[in-house]
Short mmCIF file of C-alpha atoms and ligand atoms in Angstrom, two decimals:
data_model
loop_
_atom_site.label_atom_id
_atom_site.label_comp_id
_atom_site.label_asym_id
_atom_site.label_seq_id
_atom_site.Cartn_x
_atom_site.Cartn_y
_atom_site.Cartn_z
CA UNK D 1 0.00 0.00 0.00
CA UNK D 2 2.94 2.34 0.50
CA UNK D 3 2.93 2.90 -3.26
CA UNK D 4 -0.33 4.81 -2.94
CA UNK D 5 0.75 7.11 -0.15
CA UNK D 6 2.39 9.81 -2.30
CA UNK D 7 -0.64 9.83 -4.61
CA UNK D 8 -2.96 10.15 -1.66
CA UNK D 9 -0.93 13.07 -0.34
CA UNK D 10 -1.14 14.84 -3.72
CA UNK D 11 -4.89 14.24 -3.83
CA UNK D 12 -5.39 15.74 -0.38
CA UNK D 13 -3.23 18.73 -1.30
CA UNK D 14 -5.27 19.38 -4.46
CA UNK D 15 -8.46 19.07 -2.48
CA UNK D 16 -7.31 21.54 0.17
CA UNK D 17 -6.11 24.04 -2.43
CA UNK D 18 -9.37 23.75 -4.38
CA UNK D 19 -11.67 23.98 -1.42
CA UNK D 20 -10.73 27.64 -0.98
CA UNK D 21 -12.48 28.44 -4.24
CA UNK D 22 -15.90 27.59 -5.55
CA UNK D 23 -17.19 24.80 -7.76
CA UNK D 24 -19.55 24.97 -10.69
CA UNK D 25 -20.87 21.49 -11.45
CA UNK D 26 -22.12 21.06 -15.00
CA UNK D 27 -24.50 18.19 -15.67
CA UNK D 28 -25.75 16.94 -19.05
CA UNK D 29 -29.34 15.77 -18.66
CA UNK D 30 -29.99 16.00 -22.40
CA UNK D 31 -30.58 12.71 -24.20
CA UNK D 32 -27.64 13.60 -26.49
CA UNK D 33 -23.94 14.40 -26.11
CA UNK D 34 -22.91 18.00 -25.41
CA UNK D 35 -19.52 19.72 -25.42
CA UNK D 36 -19.94 22.26 -22.59
CA UNK D 37 -17.56 25.20 -22.59
CA UNK D 38 -16.47 27.64 -19.91
CA UNK D 39 -14.47 30.87 -20.06
CA UNK D 40 -12.43 30.59 -17.98
CA UNK D 41 -12.43 26.80 -17.64
CA UNK D 42 -11.98 25.35 -21.15
CA UNK D 43 -14.32 22.69 -22.42
CA UNK D 44 -14.84 18.98 -22.90
CA UNK D 45 -17.17 16.31 -24.21
CA UNK D 46 -19.99 15.40 -21.82
CA UNK D 47 -22.17 12.43 -22.70
CA UNK D 48 -25.76 12.20 -21.57
CA UNK D 49 -25.88 11.73 -17.78
CA UNK D 50 -22.28 12.84 -17.16
CA UNK D 51 -21.07 15.63 -14.89
CA UNK D 52 -18.10 18.03 -15.18
CA UNK D 53 -16.91 19.91 -12.11
CA UNK D 54 -15.05 23.16 -12.73
CA UNK D 55 -13.08 24.70 -9.88
CA UNK D 56 -12.87 28.48 -9.67
CA UNK D 57 -10.23 29.35 -7.07
CA UNK D 58 -10.12 33.05 -7.93
CA UNK D 59 -12.04 33.97 -11.12
CA UNK D 60 -13.97 37.27 -11.12
CA UNK D 61 -16.40 36.22 -13.81
CA UNK D 62 -17.36 33.14 -15.77
CA UNK D 63 -19.53 32.26 -18.74
CA UNK D 64 -20.64 28.70 -19.41
CA UNK D 65 -22.57 27.33 -22.38
CA UNK D 66 -23.21 24.12 -24.28
CA UNK D 67 -21.93 23.26 -27.73
CA UNK D 68 -23.83 20.82 -29.92
CA UNK D 69 -23.06 18.46 -32.79
CA UNK D 70 -19.30 18.73 -32.46
CA UNK D 71 -16.53 16.71 -34.03
CA UNK D 72 -12.97 17.01 -32.71
CA UNK D 73 -9.78 15.21 -33.69
CA UNK D 74 -7.34 13.74 -31.18
CA UNK D 75 -5.53 17.08 -30.88
CA UNK D 76 -8.74 18.82 -29.75
CA UNK D 77 -9.42 20.66 -33.00
CA UNK D 78 -12.66 20.52 -34.89
CA UNK D 79 -15.99 22.30 -35.05
CA UNK D 80 -19.49 22.45 -33.59
CA UNK D 81 -22.88 23.27 -35.06
CA UNK D 82 -23.60 25.72 -32.18
CA UNK D 83 -21.40 27.41 -29.59
CA UNK D 84 -18.13 26.77 -31.46
CA UNK D 85 -15.14 28.67 -30.00
CA UNK D 86 -12.71 28.97 -32.88
CA UNK D 87 -12.59 25.20 -33.41
CA UNK D 88 -10.99 24.38 -30.04
CA UNK D 89 -12.21 21.64 -27.69
CA UNK D 90 -10.91 23.66 -24.73
CA UNK D 91 -12.35 27.13 -25.25
CA UNK D 92 -10.29 30.24 -24.60
CA UNK D 93 -12.89 32.74 -25.79
CA UNK D 94 -16.66 32.97 -26.12
CA UNK D 95 -18.36 30.78 -28.68
CA UNK D 96 -20.40 31.53 -31.77
CA UNK D 97 -24.06 32.52 -31.51
CA UNK D 98 -26.58 31.23 -30.79
CA UNK D 99 -25.83 29.80 -27.35
CA UNK D 100 -27.76 29.98 -24.09
CA UNK D 101 -25.33 31.47 -21.54
CA UNK D 102 -24.96 30.95 -17.80
CA UNK D 103 -23.16 34.09 -16.58
CA UNK D 104 -21.44 34.85 -13.28
CA UNK D 105 -19.82 37.86 -11.68
CA UNK D 106 -18.00 36.27 -8.75
CA UNK D 107 -17.14 37.99 -5.47
CA UNK D 108 -18.16 41.25 -7.07
CA UNK D 109 -19.87 44.46 -5.85
CA UNK D 110 -20.80 44.30 -2.12
CA UNK D 111 -19.08 40.88 -1.79
CA UNK D 112 -21.79 39.13 -3.76
CA UNK D 113 -21.99 36.73 -6.67
CA UNK D 114 -24.24 37.90 -9.51
CA UNK D 115 -25.69 35.22 -11.77
CA UNK D 116 -28.05 35.07 -14.71
CA UNK D 117 -29.16 33.05 -17.72
CA UNK D 118 -28.86 35.07 -20.90
CA UNK D 119 -30.43 34.64 -24.34
CA UNK D 120 -28.75 37.87 -25.50
CA UNK D 121 -26.55 35.63 -27.68
CA UNK D 122 -29.52 33.48 -28.64
CA UNK D 123 -30.58 30.05 -27.48
CA UNK D 124 -29.32 26.56 -28.26
CA UNK D 125 -29.80 24.28 -25.20
CA UNK D 126 -32.22 24.70 -22.24
CA UNK D 127 -30.54 25.04 -18.86
CA UNK D 128 -31.04 25.66 -15.16
CA UNK D 129 -28.70 27.28 -12.68
CA UNK D 130 -28.92 26.47 -8.96
CA UNK D 131 -26.83 27.72 -6.02
CA UNK D 132 -25.70 24.71 -3.95
CA UNK D 133 -24.08 26.20 -0.83
CA UNK D 134 -24.10 29.17 1.54
CA UNK D 135 -27.83 28.73 2.14
CA UNK D 136 -28.50 30.42 -1.18
CA UNK D 137 -31.44 28.73 -2.89
CA UNK D 138 -32.77 30.81 -5.82
CA UNK D 139 -32.75 28.39 -8.76
CA UNK D 140 -33.35 29.89 -12.21
CA UNK D 141 -34.12 28.21 -15.50
CA UNK D 142 -34.74 28.61 -19.19
CA UNK D 143 -36.19 25.19 -19.89
CA UNK D 144 -38.51 25.77 -22.85
CA UNK D 145 -37.55 24.34 -26.23
CA UNK D 146 -37.01 27.72 -27.88
CA UNK D 147 -35.28 26.11 -30.85
CA UNK D 148 -38.47 24.30 -31.84
CA UNK D 149 -40.66 27.36 -31.15
CA UNK D 150 -38.30 29.92 -32.70
CA UNK D 151 -39.88 32.64 -34.90
CA UNK D 152 -39.00 32.08 -38.57
CA UNK D 153 -36.83 35.20 -38.85
CA UNK D 154 -34.59 34.02 -35.96
CA UNK D 155 -34.29 30.34 -36.89
CA UNK D 156 -30.84 28.87 -37.47
CA UNK D 157 -29.63 25.24 -37.48
CA UNK D 158 -29.52 23.96 -33.89
CA UNK D 159 -30.84 27.11 -32.24
CA UNK D 160 -32.68 30.43 -32.18
CA UNK D 161 -30.89 33.76 -32.70
CA UNK D 162 -31.31 36.88 -30.60
CA UNK D 163 -33.04 39.56 -32.77
CA UNK D 164 -30.06 41.94 -32.30
CA UNK D 165 -27.80 39.40 -34.03
CA UNK D 166 -30.12 39.16 -37.04
CA UNK D 167 -31.42 42.73 -37.48
CA UNK D 168 -28.64 44.81 -35.81
CA UNK D 169 -31.05 47.70 -35.17
CA UNK D 170 -31.26 49.90 -32.06
CA UNK D 171 -34.81 48.64 -31.55
CA UNK D 172 -33.35 45.21 -30.70
CA UNK D 173 -29.76 46.02 -29.67
CA UNK D 174 -30.42 49.35 -27.91
CA UNK D 175 -27.70 51.97 -27.67
CA UNK D 176 -28.05 55.42 -26.21
CA UNK D 177 -31.50 56.49 -25.09
CA UNK D 178 -34.44 54.41 -24.03
CA UNK D 179 -34.17 50.66 -24.26
CA UNK D 180 -37.44 48.76 -24.28
CA UNK D 181 -38.52 45.16 -24.69
CA UNK D 182 -39.39 44.27 -28.29
CA UNK D 183 -41.94 41.84 -29.65
CA UNK D 184 -39.07 39.37 -30.18
CA UNK D 185 -37.63 39.82 -26.67
CA UNK D 186 -41.16 39.20 -25.35
CA UNK D 187 -41.20 35.93 -27.28
CA UNK D 188 -38.17 34.86 -25.18
CA UNK D 189 -39.44 36.38 -21.91
CA UNK D 190 -42.84 34.68 -22.03
CA UNK D 191 -41.13 31.30 -22.32
CA UNK D 192 -38.08 31.99 -20.14
CA UNK D 193 -39.07 34.56 -17.55
CA UNK D 194 -35.82 34.21 -15.54
CA UNK D 195 -33.63 34.95 -18.57
CA UNK D 196 -31.96 38.14 -19.77
CA UNK D 197 -33.86 38.88 -23.01
CA UNK D 198 -32.95 42.48 -23.93
CA UNK D 199 -30.09 44.79 -22.88
CA UNK D 200 -31.86 46.40 -19.89
CA UNK D 201 -33.63 43.31 -18.58
CA UNK D 202 -31.68 43.39 -15.27
CA UNK D 203 -34.52 43.84 -12.76
CA UNK D 204 -36.10 40.45 -13.48
CA UNK D 205 -32.99 38.62 -14.62
CA UNK D 206 -30.06 39.19 -12.27
CA UNK D 207 -29.80 37.20 -9.05
CA UNK D 208 -27.33 37.28 -6.15
CA UNK D 209 -25.75 34.97 -3.59
CA UNK D 210 -23.05 35.63 -0.99
CA UNK D 211 -19.56 35.44 -2.50
CA UNK D 212 -18.09 31.95 -2.30
CA UNK D 213 -21.28 30.08 -3.23
CA UNK D 214 -21.02 27.00 -5.46
CA UNK D 215 -23.48 26.29 -8.27
CA UNK D 216 -24.95 23.53 -10.41
CA UNK D 217 -25.81 24.00 -14.07
CA UNK D 218 -28.08 21.38 -15.63
CA UNK D 219 -28.49 21.25 -19.41
CA UNK D 220 -32.00 19.99 -20.31
CA UNK D 221 -33.26 20.36 -16.70
C1 NAG A 1 -27.33 17.23 -33.98
O1 NAG A 1 -27.33 16.19 -33.04
C2 NAG A 1 -28.63 15.73 -32.69
C3 NAG A 1 -28.50 14.77 -31.54
O2 NAG A 1 -27.50 13.82 -31.74
C4 NAG A 1 -29.28 15.11 -33.92
O3 NAG A 1 -30.57 14.67 -33.60
C5 NAG A 1 -29.34 16.17 -35.01
O4 NAG A 1 -29.84 15.61 -36.19
C6 NAG A 1 -27.99 16.80 -35.27
N1 NAG A 1 -28.16 17.93 -36.17
C7 NAG A 1 -27.41 18.13 -37.25
C8 NAG A 1 -27.73 19.32 -38.07
O5 NAG A 1 -26.48 17.39 -37.55
C1 NAG A 2 -42.06 41.57 -34.58
O1 NAG A 2 -42.33 42.66 -35.43
C2 NAG A 2 -41.74 42.54 -36.71
C3 NAG A 2 -41.96 43.86 -37.45
O2 NAG A 2 -43.29 44.26 -37.35
C4 NAG A 2 -42.36 41.34 -37.43
O3 NAG A 2 -41.79 41.17 -38.72
C5 NAG A 2 -42.12 40.08 -36.60
O4 NAG A 2 -42.76 38.96 -37.18
C6 NAG A 2 -42.61 40.26 -35.17
N1 NAG A 2 -42.14 39.13 -34.38
C7 NAG A 2 -42.92 38.46 -33.53
C8 NAG A 2 -42.29 37.34 -32.77
O5 NAG A 2 -44.09 38.74 -33.34
#
């Protein structure tokens, strides 16, 4: 058994170092394979039923999304139908639209975490986001199949675009001056009332926990 002792020591050390930060546990409940991505955090293949735990010892913000219909070679290069991040398995930057985003500002203003689900970059996979520690309990979700229900003008293979991406007008993207919901943002809001659906959707779409909370993201909740 002495052979295992050094390994055990390394394991314990990693655990202690990690336990100072937070965890975001990503779970694929979809009946198909996903390639979740995180910036920071990278990305990997996640078959149906599998879980990926990402440790965040010190990040100030994080964005997590799912990629679909990917093919990668053994060096981790390839492409995805949705969410592709420059053809890399381990993402270093945000992916292509559309992609449903789980967004975090960690240990931010007033020592709080700020979290939201955003369809500002469109929608590809339904998801839920649930705090799992610190007594914080506000779970949020965008669980409707917006890809199937997508208005014709926003349809794209594997997802549903945000109207700003398609039309690029101030009505949908806002800019200076008043920023109001549009008929398209209402389409998203009716089906996903927790989600960020237009640029000034904060009051109904941003949630907080004490800094240091861990979270679970479930795709296809
Ligand atoms: C993407 O993958 C899903 C699930 O495996 C499959 O049903 C669908 O046909 C694929 N779509 C395309 C465009 O390849
Ligand atoms: C929103 O309004 C535009 C312009 O009138 C129209 O083309 C579009 O179909 C509407 N979208 C929805 C979802 O009602």
